[in-house]
Amino acid sequence: AQSVTQLDSQVPVFEEAPVELRCNYSSSVSVYLFWYVQYPNQGLQLLLKYLSGSTLVKGINGFEAEFNKSQTSFHLRKPSVHISDTAEYFCAVKSPSNTGKLIFGQGTTLQVKP
Amino acid sequence: GAVVSQHPSRVICKSGTSVKIECRSLDFQATTMFWYRQFPKQSLMLMATSNEGSKATYEQGVEKDKFLINHASLTLSTLTVTSAHPEDSSFYICSATEDRSEQYFGPGTRLTVT
């Protein structure tokens, strides 16, 4: 069975500092990996995804993530955060099989302080 | 492109009544739609997978007679919460996919049962 673990429930950081949100997954098959952002009382917006190819994936809003198969990780990074990046971030995994189901991590609250 | 809408965005209903939530894909045909439930400060929990023209597949522990899902067309799925109780109060989010490679999320519906 697949699972996703986001290692930090909350990450406080000062504005313009770099940030890393950690995500580890477990799966016995190859997977697709996603990072989503959720602002209060809103749905999810896709930040970036890894399907295949280059292990460094660039997304929207200056975020990037690196797929590390040996460590089964897909950590999200941004070199300099803004106040507007304050939100909930979810890592998710999907098997390339036919169901299309996503398995979500528990979420990480990014709090950017001035 | 790839916009998903939900209606209503907020609904308050009395205990014992039923409430219907609509999920529409506005600019693509959604062969599959997913319904999630999210409690405050928690991750998304998949409730069911809905394929157009067939019965929904419910996740373990989700009461199919309480949460009725209909996917009558390629652009519309509905979730009806029957005989709602205060414990059904939650944030309900739908997503839609054309080819199961990527899900596009709606903005969510906040249900409050009084």
mmCIF file of C-alpha atoms in Angstrom, chain A residues 32 34 36 38 41-46 49 51 88 90 94 97-102 104-107 109, chain B residues 10 32 34 36 38 41-44 46 49 57 59 91 93 97 100-108 110:
data_model
loop_
_atom_site.group_PDB
_atom_site.id
_atom_site.type_symbol
_atom_site.label_atom_id
_atom_site.label_comp_id
_atom_site.label_asym_id
_atom_site.label_seq_id
_atom_site.Cartn_x
_atom_site.Cartn_y
_atom_site.Cartn_z
ATOM 1 C CA TYR A 32 3.709 10.008 -9.586
ATOM 2 C CA PHE A 34 2.550 16.037 -6.445
ATOM 3 C CA TYR A 36 -0.470 21.158 -3.709
ATOM 4 C CA GLN A 38 -4.317 25.266 -0.059
ATOM 5 C CA ASN A 41 -11.332 27.995 2.804
ATOM 6 C CA GLN A 42 -10.215 27.194 -0.720
ATOM 7 C CA GLY A 43 -9.571 24.121 -2.805
ATOM 8 C CA LEU A 44 -6.175 22.781 -3.766
ATOM 9 C CA GLN A 45 -3.885 24.330 -6.348
ATOM 10 C CA LEU A 46 -1.179 22.283 -8.020
ATOM 11 C CA LYS A 49 4.373 17.331 -10.182
ATOM 12 C CA LEU A 51 5.799 12.003 -13.484
ATOM 13 C CA GLU A 88 -1.184 24.670 3.924
ATOM 14 C CA PHE A 90 0.086 18.857 0.814
ATOM 15 C CA LYS A 94 -0.490 8.489 -7.200
ATOM 16 C CA SER A 97 -2.367 2.372 -12.313
ATOM 17 C CA ASN A 98 -5.788 3.063 -13.602
ATOM 18 C CA THR A 99 -7.708 4.308 -10.593
ATOM 19 C CA GLY A 100 -6.310 7.840 -10.572
ATOM 20 C CA LYS A 101 -6.576 8.011 -6.774
ATOM 21 C CA LEU A 102 -4.321 10.340 -4.830
ATOM 22 C CA PHE A 104 -2.289 12.734 0.612
ATOM 23 C CA GLY A 105 0.125 13.476 3.388
ATOM 24 C CA GLN A 106 -1.045 15.094 6.583
ATOM 25 C CA GLY A 107 -0.154 18.575 5.404
ATOM 26 C CA THR A 109 1.420 24.661 7.580
ATOM 27 C CA ARG B 10 -21.323 27.486 1.796
ATOM 28 C CA THR B 32 -13.711 10.545 -13.274
ATOM 29 C CA PHE B 34 -13.460 12.348 -6.741
ATOM 30 C CA TYR B 36 -13.075 14.403 -0.498
ATOM 31 C CA GLN B 38 -11.600 17.681 5.051
ATOM 32 C CA LYS B 41 -6.455 21.389 10.271
ATOM 33 C CA GLN B 42 -6.479 17.950 8.679
ATOM 34 C CA SER B 43 -5.706 16.403 5.338
ATOM 35 C CA LEU B 44 -8.142 15.414 2.618
ATOM 36 C CA LEU B 46 -11.109 10.450 -0.112
ATOM 37 C CA THR B 49 -14.558 7.812 -6.839
ATOM 38 C CA THR B 57 -16.874 3.411 -5.625
ATOM 39 C CA GLU B 59 -13.832 4.127 0.345
ATOM 40 C CA PHE B 91 -15.428 21.015 4.108
ATOM 41 C CA ILE B 93 -13.945 19.167 -1.992
ATOM 42 C CA THR B 97 -9.830 14.336 -14.181
ATOM 43 C CA ARG B 100 -6.588 10.166 -14.559
ATOM 44 C CA SER B 101 -3.111 11.659 -14.916
ATOM 45 C CA GLU B 102 -3.906 14.848 -13.017
ATOM 46 C CA GLN B 103 -6.777 15.933 -10.788
ATOM 47 C CA TYR B 104 -8.185 19.451 -10.861
ATOM 48 C CA PHE B 105 -9.784 20.564 -7.627
ATOM 49 C CA GLY B 106 -12.894 22.580 -6.969
ATOM 50 C CA PRO B 107 -12.931 25.439 -4.444
ATOM 51 C CA GLY B 108 -14.765 23.402 -1.830
ATOM 52 C CA ARG B 110 -18.420 24.381 3.648
#
